[in-house]
Amino acid sequence: MKDVVLLGAGKFALEVARYLEDVTAADPQAGYRIRQYVAVAGEPTHAPAELTVDLAEFAPEPGSRVLLALSEVALRRQLIDDVIAKHALVADNIVHPSSRVDPAALRGTGNIIGPDNYVGVNTVFGDFNVVNYRSSFGHHSGVGSNNFVAPNFHCGNSVEIGDDNFFGLSCTVAPGVEIGDKCRFQAGLTLFDNAATGFSYLAPNRVKSLKSL
């Protein structure tokens, strides 16, 4: 069993902790024991107080094993660059035992794949992506790094997704679509066209009001 520190101490960190429980139950020798949660400014703390330390007090040794357990993409990127890379920390790929993911699909590190997901043949992931649960990625697709995918996401085959994107609940991406970097997609959105970098994409039928500045 391996000790691990969760970078994050909010609600999503507790969700990741449950994934680790299931991984450990399926294979105790290859499982994980949570040694500590690291609370990050701007995120309410929900982890057990006795296991939680503030980021300012976190002093890891190089090679320490961590998992990035935050949902806010910009904050995740900051921790990747300023904590994980800076201190030469190790981030394993975590795949829930109920998901179908070829080992070769995870070319990077630090990916978290939750329950009941499917990744098609010859689809590859970079680093530090999160796939919550009940999602699917079509065959021959590519996913960059630090993308956060909320539950019930589905994409067709031959889709290309860049870096630092956030997909809300129940988004769908049509086959062959290319998505840039640093985009946000509203829950329930269906995307048929390529998405340029740096935009927020909304479903028009779901916009109730826009406040004038």
Backbone as JSON, one array per atom type, in Angstrom:
{
  "sequence": "MKDVVLLGAGKFALEVARYLEDVTAADPQAGYRIRQYVAVAGEPTHAPAELTVDLAEFAPEPGSRVLLALSEVALRRQLIDDVIAKHALVADNIVHPSSRVDPAALRGTGNIIGPDNYVGVNTVFGDFNVVNYRSSFGHHSGVGSNNFVAPNFHCGNSVEIGDDNFFGLSCTVAPGVEIGDKCRFQAGLTLFDNAATGFSYLAPNRVKSLKSL",
  "N": [[0.84, -1.19, 0.0], [0.46, 2.25, -0.77], [1.44, 5.44, 0.44], [-0.23, 8.57, 0.07], [-0.67, 12.01, -0.74], [-3.32, 14.26, -0.9], [-3.79, 16.97, -2.92], [-5.71, 19.41, -2.18], [-8.63, 19.93, -0.28], [-11.3, 20.03, -0.28], [-14.76, 19.47, -1.28], [-14.54, 17.94, -3.64], [-12.15, 16.61, -3.2], [-12.88, 14.72, -1.29], [-14.46, 13.11, -2.87], [-12.53, 12.05, -4.62], [-11.11, 10.65, -2.7], [-12.9, 8.58, -2.18], [-12.8, 7.21, -4.62], [-10.2, 6.24, -4.4], [-10.52, 4.51, -2.23], [-12.05, 2.49, -3.44], [-10.29, 1.58, -5.42], [-8.27, 0.56, -3.79], [-9.65, -1.43, -2.38], [-10.1, -3.23, -4.43], [-7.53, -4.09, -5.04], [-5.54, -4.52, -2.66], [-2.72, -4.56, -2.2], [-1.7, -2.9, -4.14], [-2.88, -0.57, -3.52], [-3.91, 2.55, -1.89], [-3.11, 4.77, 0.82], [-4.37, 7.53, 2.39], [-2.41, 10.05, 3.46], [-2.46, 12.73, 4.01], [-4.36, 15.76, 3.57], [-4.25, 18.7, 1.59], [-5.07, 21.91, 2.14], [-6.31, 24.51, 0.1], [-6.2, 27.96, -0.61], [-9.22, 29.73, -1.12], [-10.87, 27.59, -1.53], [-13.39, 25.98, 0.19], [-12.9, 24.0, 3.12], [-13.41, 20.56, 3.6], [-12.36, 18.17, 4.28], [-11.16, 15.75, 6.75], [-10.23, 17.34, 9.74], [-8.01, 16.59, 11.27], [-6.31, 15.51, 9.45], [-5.58, 17.47, 7.74], [-3.68, 20.07, 6.24], [-2.54, 23.41, 5.7], [-1.72, 24.85, 2.5], [0.47, 26.59, 2.62], [1.95, 25.49, 4.64], [2.77, 23.11, 3.71], [5.34, 20.97, 3.06], [6.79, 19.14, 1.06], [8.86, 16.24, 0.4], [11.08, 15.72, -2.38], [9.85, 13.49, -4.83], [7.71, 12.59, -3.36], [4.43, 11.18, -3.22], [1.53, 12.36, -4.77], [-1.89, 13.43, -5.35], [-3.87, 15.37, -7.5], [-6.52, 16.97, -6.36], [-8.65, 18.81, -6.99], [-11.25, 20.84, -8.46], [-11.33, 23.24, -9.88], [-10.06, 24.57, -12.75], [-8.05, 26.55, -13.35], [-6.81, 26.88, -10.87], [-5.88, 24.29, -10.49], [-3.95, 24.18, -12.53], [-2.12, 26.04, -11.55], [-1.17, 24.72, -9.25], [-0.04, 22.46, -10.42], [2.16, 23.61, -11.76], [3.48, 25.19, -9.77], [3.75, 23.65, -7.48], [3.71, 20.73, -7.83], [5.46, 20.27, -10.09], [7.58, 21.96, -9.33], [8.54, 20.87, -6.93], [9.22, 18.35, -7.7], [7.35, 16.21, -7.48], [5.51, 13.09, -7.39], [2.9, 11.85, -9.34], [0.52, 9.49, -9.6], [-1.36, 7.64, -12.09], [-4.8, 7.15, -11.67], [-7.25, 4.77, -11.91], [-10.52, 3.88, -11.72], [-11.77, 0.68, -10.73], [-14.09, -0.1, -12.09], [-14.05, 1.06, -14.57], [-13.27, 1.11, -18.09], [-10.32, 1.24, -19.42], [-7.57, 1.28, -21.45], [-4.23, 0.57, -20.47], [-2.26, 1.79, -22.07], [-3.51, 4.05, -22.94], [-3.17, 6.09, -21.15], [-0.88, 8.16, -21.35], [0.4, 10.14, -20.0], [0.86, 11.42, -16.64], [-0.79, 11.47, -13.4], [-3.51, 11.41, -14.03], [-6.99, 11.07, -13.28], [-9.43, 8.77, -13.29], [-12.68, 8.18, -12.81], [-15.56, 6.19, -11.69], [-17.19, 3.8, -13.89], [-16.54, 4.55, -16.58], [-15.66, 4.79, -20.09], [-13.08, 4.38, -22.39], [-12.21, 4.67, -25.67], [-10.6, 2.62, -28.24], [-7.2, 3.3, -29.06], [-7.31, 5.9, -28.13], [-5.87, 8.63, -26.42], [-4.49, 10.1, -23.45], [-3.07, 13.04, -21.94], [-1.49, 14.63, -19.25], [-2.75, 14.84, -15.88], [-5.57, 14.92, -16.17], [-9.08, 14.86, -15.34], [-11.71, 12.62, -15.16], [-14.89, 12.29, -14.28], [-17.48, 10.43, -13.73], [-19.36, 7.85, -15.47], [-18.88, 8.49, -18.22], [-17.79, 8.77, -21.67], [-15.3, 8.28, -24.19], [-14.76, 8.5, -27.56], [-13.21, 6.28, -30.0], [-9.8, 6.64, -31.2], [-9.22, 9.27, -30.38], [-7.87, 12.31, -28.9], [-6.73, 13.63, -25.86], [-5.62, 16.4, -24.12], [-3.93, 17.96, -21.5], [-4.73, 18.51, -18.05], [-7.54, 18.76, -18.17], [-10.89, 19.01, -17.03], [-13.56, 16.95, -16.56], [-16.88, 16.81, -16.09], [-19.54, 14.65, -14.77], [-21.2, 12.28, -17.02], [-20.3, 13.0, -19.56], [-19.81, 12.81, -23.08], [-18.08, 11.91, -26.01], [-17.61, 11.64, -29.55], [-15.82, 9.63, -32.0], [-12.39, 10.33, -32.97], [-11.98, 12.88, -31.92], [-10.35, 15.87, -30.82], [-8.98, 17.27, -28.0], [-7.74, 20.05, -26.29], [-5.78, 21.66, -23.78], [-6.46, 22.39, -20.3], [-9.27, 22.72, -20.13], [-12.74, 22.98, -19.14], [-15.51, 20.96, -18.69], [-18.92, 21.03, -18.23], [-21.69, 19.31, -16.58], [-22.97, 16.55, -18.43], [-22.15, 17.14, -21.09], [-21.77, 16.92, -24.68], [-19.77, 15.94, -27.39], [-19.42, 16.07, -30.81], [-18.33, 13.66, -33.34], [-15.0, 14.08, -34.63], [-14.6, 16.74, -33.92], [-12.57, 19.54, -32.99], [-11.06, 20.91, -30.16], [-9.83, 23.75, -28.51], [-7.71, 25.34, -26.08], [-8.19, 26.16, -22.6], [-11.0, 26.58, -22.31], [-14.47, 26.87, -21.35], [-17.31, 24.9, -20.92], [-20.74, 24.97, -20.87], [-23.03, 23.18, -18.78], [-24.81, 20.49, -20.24], [-24.35, 21.14, -22.88], [-24.19, 20.59, -26.4], [-21.79, 20.0, -28.79], [-21.02, 20.67, -32.05], [-19.27, 21.92, -33.74], [-15.87, 23.08, -34.25], [-14.01, 24.35, -31.44], [-12.69, 27.36, -30.48], [-9.72, 28.55, -28.79], [-9.87, 29.72, -25.4], [-12.52, 30.57, -24.89], [-15.84, 30.81, -23.45], [-18.5, 28.57, -23.71], [-21.9, 28.52, -24.3], [-25.18, 27.12, -24.01], [-27.7, 28.33, -25.98], [-30.48, 28.02, -25.45], [-30.5, 27.73, -22.75], [-29.78, 30.03, -21.5], [-30.91, 32.3, -19.27], [-30.9, 34.98, -18.4], [-28.97, 37.93, -18.95], [-26.94, 40.11, -17.26], [-26.67, 43.58, -17.63], [-23.76, 45.6, -17.89]],
  "CA": [[0.0, 0.0, 0.0], [1.27, 3.45, -0.94], [0.96, 6.69, 1.03], [-0.47, 9.61, -0.92], [-1.19, 13.29, -0.26], [-4.28, 14.87, -1.81], [-3.71, 18.42, -3.04], [-7.11, 19.78, -2.14], [-9.29, 19.44, 0.93], [-12.71, 20.38, -0.43], [-15.72, 18.4, -1.55], [-14.06, 17.01, -4.67], [-11.11, 15.77, -2.6], [-13.55, 13.58, -0.67], [-14.86, 12.23, -3.97], [-11.32, 11.34, -5.02], [-10.81, 9.7, -1.63], [-13.75, 7.4, -2.39], [-12.22, 6.46, -5.73], [-9.03, 5.53, -3.87], [-11.03, 3.4, -1.43], [-12.46, 1.41, -4.34], [-9.07, 1.04, -6.02], [-7.58, -0.21, -2.76], [-10.44, -2.63, -2.1], [-9.92, -4.17, -5.54], [-6.16, -4.61, -5.02], [-4.95, -3.89, -1.47], [-1.27, -4.4, -2.28], [-1.41, -1.77, -5.03], [-3.78, 0.49, -3.12], [-3.41, 3.83, -1.36], [-3.5, 5.27, 2.13], [-4.28, 8.99, 2.38], [-1.62, 10.52, 4.59], [-2.71, 14.15, 4.29], [-5.04, 16.64, 2.62], [-3.65, 20.03, 1.58], [-6.11, 22.92, 1.92], [-5.87, 25.56, -0.81], [-6.97, 29.19, -0.44], [-10.32, 29.89, -2.06], [-11.7, 26.39, -1.56], [-13.81, 25.58, 1.54], [-12.33, 22.72, 3.56], [-14.35, 19.54, 4.05], [-11.61, 16.99, 4.68], [-10.98, 15.64, 8.2], [-9.31, 18.37, 10.25], [-6.78, 16.0, 11.79], [-5.45, 15.11, 8.33], [-5.5, 18.59, 6.81], [-2.66, 21.09, 6.46], [-2.61, 24.48, 4.72], [-0.71, 24.78, 1.45], [1.67, 27.32, 3.04], [2.69, 24.65, 5.57], [3.08, 21.85, 3.04], [6.77, 20.94, 2.71], [7.02, 17.76, 0.63], [10.15, 15.8, -0.1], [11.03, 15.31, -3.78], [9.44, 12.11, -5.01], [6.5, 12.28, -2.61], [3.3, 10.83, -4.09], [0.39, 13.26, -4.58], [-2.96, 13.46, -6.34], [-4.46, 16.7, -7.63], [-7.93, 16.72, -6.03], [-9.38, 20.07, -7.1], [-12.03, 20.9, -9.69], [-11.13, 24.51, -10.58], [-8.98, 24.3, -13.7], [-6.95, 27.5, -13.2], [-6.12, 26.55, -9.63], [-5.16, 23.05, -10.76], [-2.76, 24.51, -13.31], [-1.18, 26.71, -10.65], [-0.54, 23.71, -8.4], [0.83, 21.64, -11.28], [3.4, 24.33, -12.05], [4.16, 25.77, -8.61], [3.94, 22.68, -6.41], [4.08, 19.39, -8.29], [6.69, 20.33, -10.9], [8.65, 22.64, -8.59], [9.09, 19.99, -5.89], [9.48, 17.04, -8.3], [6.46, 15.24, -6.85], [5.06, 11.99, -8.25], [1.44, 11.73, -9.41], [0.13, 8.27, -10.29], [-2.66, 7.56, -12.75], [-5.78, 6.41, -10.89], [-8.37, 4.31, -12.72], [-11.49, 3.11, -10.93], [-11.86, -0.68, -11.28], [-15.27, -0.3, -12.94], [-13.87, 1.75, -15.85], [-12.54, 0.38, -19.14], [-9.28, 2.14, -19.94], [-6.33, 0.58, -21.75], [-3.08, 1.24, -19.84], [-1.54, 2.61, -23.04], [-4.24, 5.3, -23.17], [-2.7, 7.11, -20.21], [0.52, 8.4, -21.68], [0.93, 11.05, -19.01], [0.73, 11.06, -15.23], [-1.72, 12.27, -12.6], [-4.9, 11.34, -14.49], [-7.94, 10.43, -12.37], [-10.58, 8.25, -14.03], [-13.63, 7.68, -11.82], [-16.31, 4.96, -11.97], [-18.11, 3.57, -15.02], [-16.15, 5.29, -17.77], [-15.14, 3.99, -21.2], [-12.15, 5.08, -23.28], [-12.13, 3.87, -26.88], [-9.3, 2.15, -28.71], [-6.27, 4.29, -29.61], [-7.51, 7.23, -27.55], [-4.77, 8.87, -25.49], [-4.59, 11.22, -22.51], [-1.84, 13.61, -21.44], [-1.3, 14.64, -17.8], [-3.6, 15.53, -14.9], [-6.98, 15.04, -16.54], [-10.06, 14.25, -14.45], [-12.97, 12.16, -15.75], [-15.66, 11.94, -13.08], [-18.09, 9.1, -13.85], [-20.34, 7.6, -16.53], [-18.52, 9.24, -19.41], [-17.17, 7.95, -22.71], [-14.47, 8.94, -25.19], [-14.72, 7.67, -28.75], [-11.91, 5.77, -30.42], [-8.87, 7.47, -31.96], [-9.31, 10.66, -29.93], [-6.75, 12.78, -28.11], [-7.06, 14.54, -24.76], [-4.38, 17.02, -23.68], [-3.59, 17.92, -20.08], [-5.46, 19.33, -17.08], [-8.96, 18.94, -18.49], [-11.8, 18.51, -15.99], [-14.77, 16.48, -17.23], [-17.96, 16.48, -15.15], [-20.21, 13.39, -15.12], [-22.06, 12.09, -18.2], [-19.7, 13.56, -20.78], [-19.63, 11.83, -24.16], [-17.59, 12.43, -27.28], [-17.49, 10.67, -30.62], [-14.46, 9.26, -32.38], [-11.5, 11.28, -33.66], [-12.07, 14.21, -31.29], [-9.11, 16.37, -30.24], [-9.23, 18.21, -26.91], [-6.48, 20.65, -25.87], [-5.42, 21.7, -22.36], [-7.07, 23.35, -19.34], [-10.69, 22.92, -20.43], [-13.72, 22.51, -18.16], [-16.78, 20.53, -19.28], [-19.98, 20.85, -17.24], [-22.46, 18.07, -16.62], [-23.72, 16.05, -19.6], [-21.75, 17.71, -22.38], [-21.58, 15.97, -25.77], [-18.94, 16.47, -28.47], [-19.63, 15.26, -32.01], [-17.09, 13.11, -33.92], [-14.13, 14.91, -35.45], [-14.49, 18.13, -33.44], [-11.31, 19.94, -32.36], [-11.27, 21.88, -29.09], [-8.58, 24.4, -28.14], [-7.3, 25.35, -24.69], [-8.75, 27.14, -21.65], [-12.41, 26.82, -22.6], [-15.47, 26.38, -20.41], [-18.5, 24.46, -21.63], [-21.88, 24.93, -19.96], [-23.7, 21.89, -18.62], [-25.83, 20.14, -21.22], [-24.02, 21.64, -24.22], [-23.8, 19.68, -27.47], [-20.86, 20.74, -29.63], [-20.87, 20.11, -33.39], [-18.24, 22.66, -34.46], [-14.62, 23.28, -33.53], [-14.07, 25.36, -30.38], [-11.45, 28.12, -30.41], [-9.12, 28.68, -27.46], [-10.12, 30.84, -24.52], [-13.9, 31.02, -24.88], [-16.89, 30.08, -22.72], [-19.53, 28.16, -24.66], [-23.18, 28.42, -23.62], [-26.32, 26.65, -24.79], [-28.63, 29.49, -26.02], [-31.78, 27.74, -24.84], [-30.37, 27.66, -21.3], [-29.46, 31.36, -20.98], [-32.13, 32.92, -18.75], [-30.75, 36.43, -18.4], [-27.62, 38.47, -18.92], [-26.96, 41.4, -16.6], [-25.93, 44.63, -18.31], [-22.71, 46.22, -17.07]],
  "C": [[0.88, 1.25, 0.0], [0.63, 4.65, -0.25], [0.81, 7.74, -0.06], [-1.02, 10.85, -0.22], [-2.13, 13.84, -1.32], [-4.1, 16.38, -1.77], [-5.12, 18.94, -3.26], [-7.74, 19.18, -0.9], [-10.77, 19.79, 0.91], [-13.58, 19.19, -0.74], [-15.2, 17.42, -2.6], [-12.95, 16.12, -4.14], [-11.73, 14.55, -1.92], [-14.07, 12.6, -1.71], [-13.66, 11.4, -4.46], [-10.94, 10.3, -3.97], [-11.66, 8.43, -1.77], [-13.24, 6.56, -3.55], [-11.04, 5.63, -5.23], [-9.45, 4.35, -3.0], [-11.39, 2.21, -2.32], [-11.26, 0.77, -5.02], [-8.35, 0.13, -5.04], [-8.33, -1.49, -2.42], [-10.25, -3.68, -3.18], [-8.54, -4.81, -5.54], [-5.41, -3.97, -3.86], [-3.45, -3.65, -1.58], [-0.87, -3.21, -3.16], [-2.23, -0.54, -4.67], [-3.09, 1.67, -2.47], [-3.95, 4.1, 0.03], [-3.31, 6.78, 2.12], [-3.57, 9.46, 3.65], [-2.01, 11.94, 4.99], [-3.56, 14.76, 3.18], [-4.39, 18.02, 2.71], [-4.73, 21.04, 1.21], [-5.54, 24.08, 1.11], [-6.78, 26.77, -0.64], [-8.03, 29.31, -1.53], [-11.23, 28.7, -2.17], [-12.1, 26.02, -0.13], [-13.31, 24.17, 1.88], [-13.42, 21.8, 4.08], [-13.65, 18.26, 4.49], [-11.46, 16.94, 6.2], [-9.9, 16.59, 8.71], [-7.98, 17.79, 10.69], [-5.82, 15.57, 10.68], [-5.14, 16.27, 7.39], [-4.43, 19.6, 7.23], [-2.84, 22.16, 5.38], [-1.47, 24.36, 3.71], [0.59, 25.47, 1.88], [2.55, 26.49, 3.97], [3.13, 23.33, 4.95], [4.52, 21.88, 2.55], [7.14, 19.52, 2.27], [8.47, 17.49, 0.25], [10.03, 15.47, -1.58], [10.7, 13.82, -3.9], [8.23, 11.7, -4.21], [5.34, 12.08, -3.58], [2.11, 11.71, -3.76], [-0.68, 12.96, -5.64], [-3.57, 14.86, -6.33], [-5.97, 16.57, -7.52], [-8.71, 18.01, -5.92], [-10.15, 20.07, -8.42], [-11.81, 22.18, -10.5], [-9.87, 24.44, -11.45], [-7.8, 25.25, -13.52], [-6.14, 27.23, -11.94], [-5.33, 25.26, -9.77], [-3.86, 23.35, -11.51], [-1.7, 25.18, -12.44], [-0.45, 25.69, -9.78], [0.36, 22.77, -9.19], [2.18, 22.32, -11.45], [4.18, 24.7, -10.8], [4.41, 24.79, -7.47], [4.46, 21.35, -6.95], [5.39, 19.41, -9.08], [7.85, 20.92, -10.1], [9.33, 21.72, -7.6], [9.35, 18.57, -6.4], [8.65, 15.94, -7.62], [5.96, 14.23, -7.88], [3.54, 11.92, -8.19], [1.09, 10.5, -10.24], [-1.14, 8.51, -11.11], [-3.58, 6.68, -11.91], [-6.96, 6.06, -11.8], [-9.28, 3.46, -11.85], [-11.66, 1.73, -11.56], [-13.06, -0.94, -12.17], [-15.14, 0.34, -14.32], [-13.03, 0.91, -16.8], [-11.58, 1.34, -19.81], [-8.03, 1.31, -20.21], [-5.17, 1.31, -21.08], [-2.33, 2.17, -20.79], [-2.24, 3.93, -23.32], [-3.71, 6.43, -22.31], [-1.21, 7.32, -20.41], [1.19, 9.33, -20.68], [0.76, 10.52, -17.61], [-0.36, 11.9, -14.58], [-3.15, 12.29, -13.09], [-5.75, 10.61, -13.45], [-9.18, 10.06, -13.18], [-11.51, 7.59, -13.02], [-14.42, 6.48, -12.31], [-17.07, 5.0, -13.3], [-17.81, 4.45, -16.23], [-15.6, 4.35, -18.83], [-14.26, 4.87, -22.07], [-11.9, 4.18, -24.47], [-10.7, 3.54, -27.29], [-8.5, 3.29, -29.34], [-6.61, 5.73, -29.22], [-6.47, 7.44, -26.47], [-5.01, 10.14, -24.67], [-3.18, 11.72, -22.17], [-1.76, 13.5, -19.93], [-2.47, 15.31, -17.08], [-5.01, 15.83, -15.39], [-7.85, 14.36, -15.5], [-11.29, 13.88, -15.27], [-13.8, 11.62, -14.59], [-16.29, 10.54, -13.18], [-19.12, 9.08, -14.98], [-20.12, 8.48, -17.76], [-17.85, 8.32, -20.42], [-16.41, 8.83, -23.69], [-14.36, 8.01, -26.38], [-13.31, 7.3, -29.16], [-11.12, 6.8, -31.23], [-9.02, 8.97, -31.65], [-8.08, 11.03, -29.11], [-7.19, 13.81, -27.08], [-5.74, 15.09, -24.22], [-4.13, 16.86, -22.2], [-4.47, 18.88, -19.28], [-6.86, 19.71, -17.57], [-9.8, 18.33, -17.38], [-13.14, 18.21, -16.65], [-15.78, 16.08, -16.17], [-18.7, 15.23, -15.62], [-21.06, 13.47, -16.39], [-21.59, 12.86, -19.43], [-19.57, 12.45, -21.82], [-19.07, 12.54, -25.38], [-17.46, 11.3, -28.28], [-16.04, 10.35, -30.92], [-13.71, 10.43, -33.0], [-11.66, 12.71, -33.17], [-10.7, 14.59, -30.73], [-9.44, 17.47, -29.23], [-7.88, 18.73, -26.42], [-6.24, 20.56, -24.37], [-6.31, 22.67, -21.59], [-8.51, 23.7, -19.68], [-11.57, 22.37, -19.31], [-15.03, 22.19, -18.89], [-17.79, 20.31, -18.17], [-20.71, 19.53, -17.43], [-23.07, 17.81, -17.99], [-23.4, 16.8, -20.89], [-21.53, 16.59, -23.4], [-20.77, 16.65, -26.87], [-19.06, 15.52, -29.66], [-18.3, 14.75, -32.56], [-16.33, 14.14, -34.74], [-13.95, 16.34, -34.99], [-13.12, 18.36, -32.79], [-11.57, 21.07, -31.37], [-9.91, 22.44, -28.67], [-8.28, 24.28, -26.66], [-8.12, 26.38, -23.9], [-10.17, 27.55, -22.01], [-13.27, 26.3, -21.47], [-16.75, 26.08, -21.18], [-19.63, 24.27, -20.62], [-22.48, 23.53, -19.91], [-24.76, 21.7, -19.7], [-25.53, 20.57, -22.64], [-23.7, 20.5, -25.17], [-23.0, 20.47, -28.5], [-20.66, 20.01, -30.96], [-19.73, 20.75, -34.18], [-16.98, 22.8, -33.61], [-14.74, 24.44, -32.55], [-12.71, 26.05, -30.27], [-10.99, 28.27, -28.96], [-9.65, 29.9, -26.72], [-11.53, 31.36, -24.45], [-14.74, 30.21, -23.9], [-18.02, 29.81, -23.7], [-20.81, 27.86, -23.9], [-24.22, 27.85, -24.56], [-27.37, 27.77, -24.81], [-29.96, 29.23, -25.34], [-31.73, 27.67, -23.33], [-30.01, 29.01, -20.69], [-30.75, 32.05, -20.56], [-32.06, 34.44, -18.78], [-29.28, 36.79, -18.38], [-27.69, 39.86, -18.33], [-26.11, 42.41, -17.36], [-24.92, 45.25, -17.36], [-22.86, 47.73, -17.09]]
}
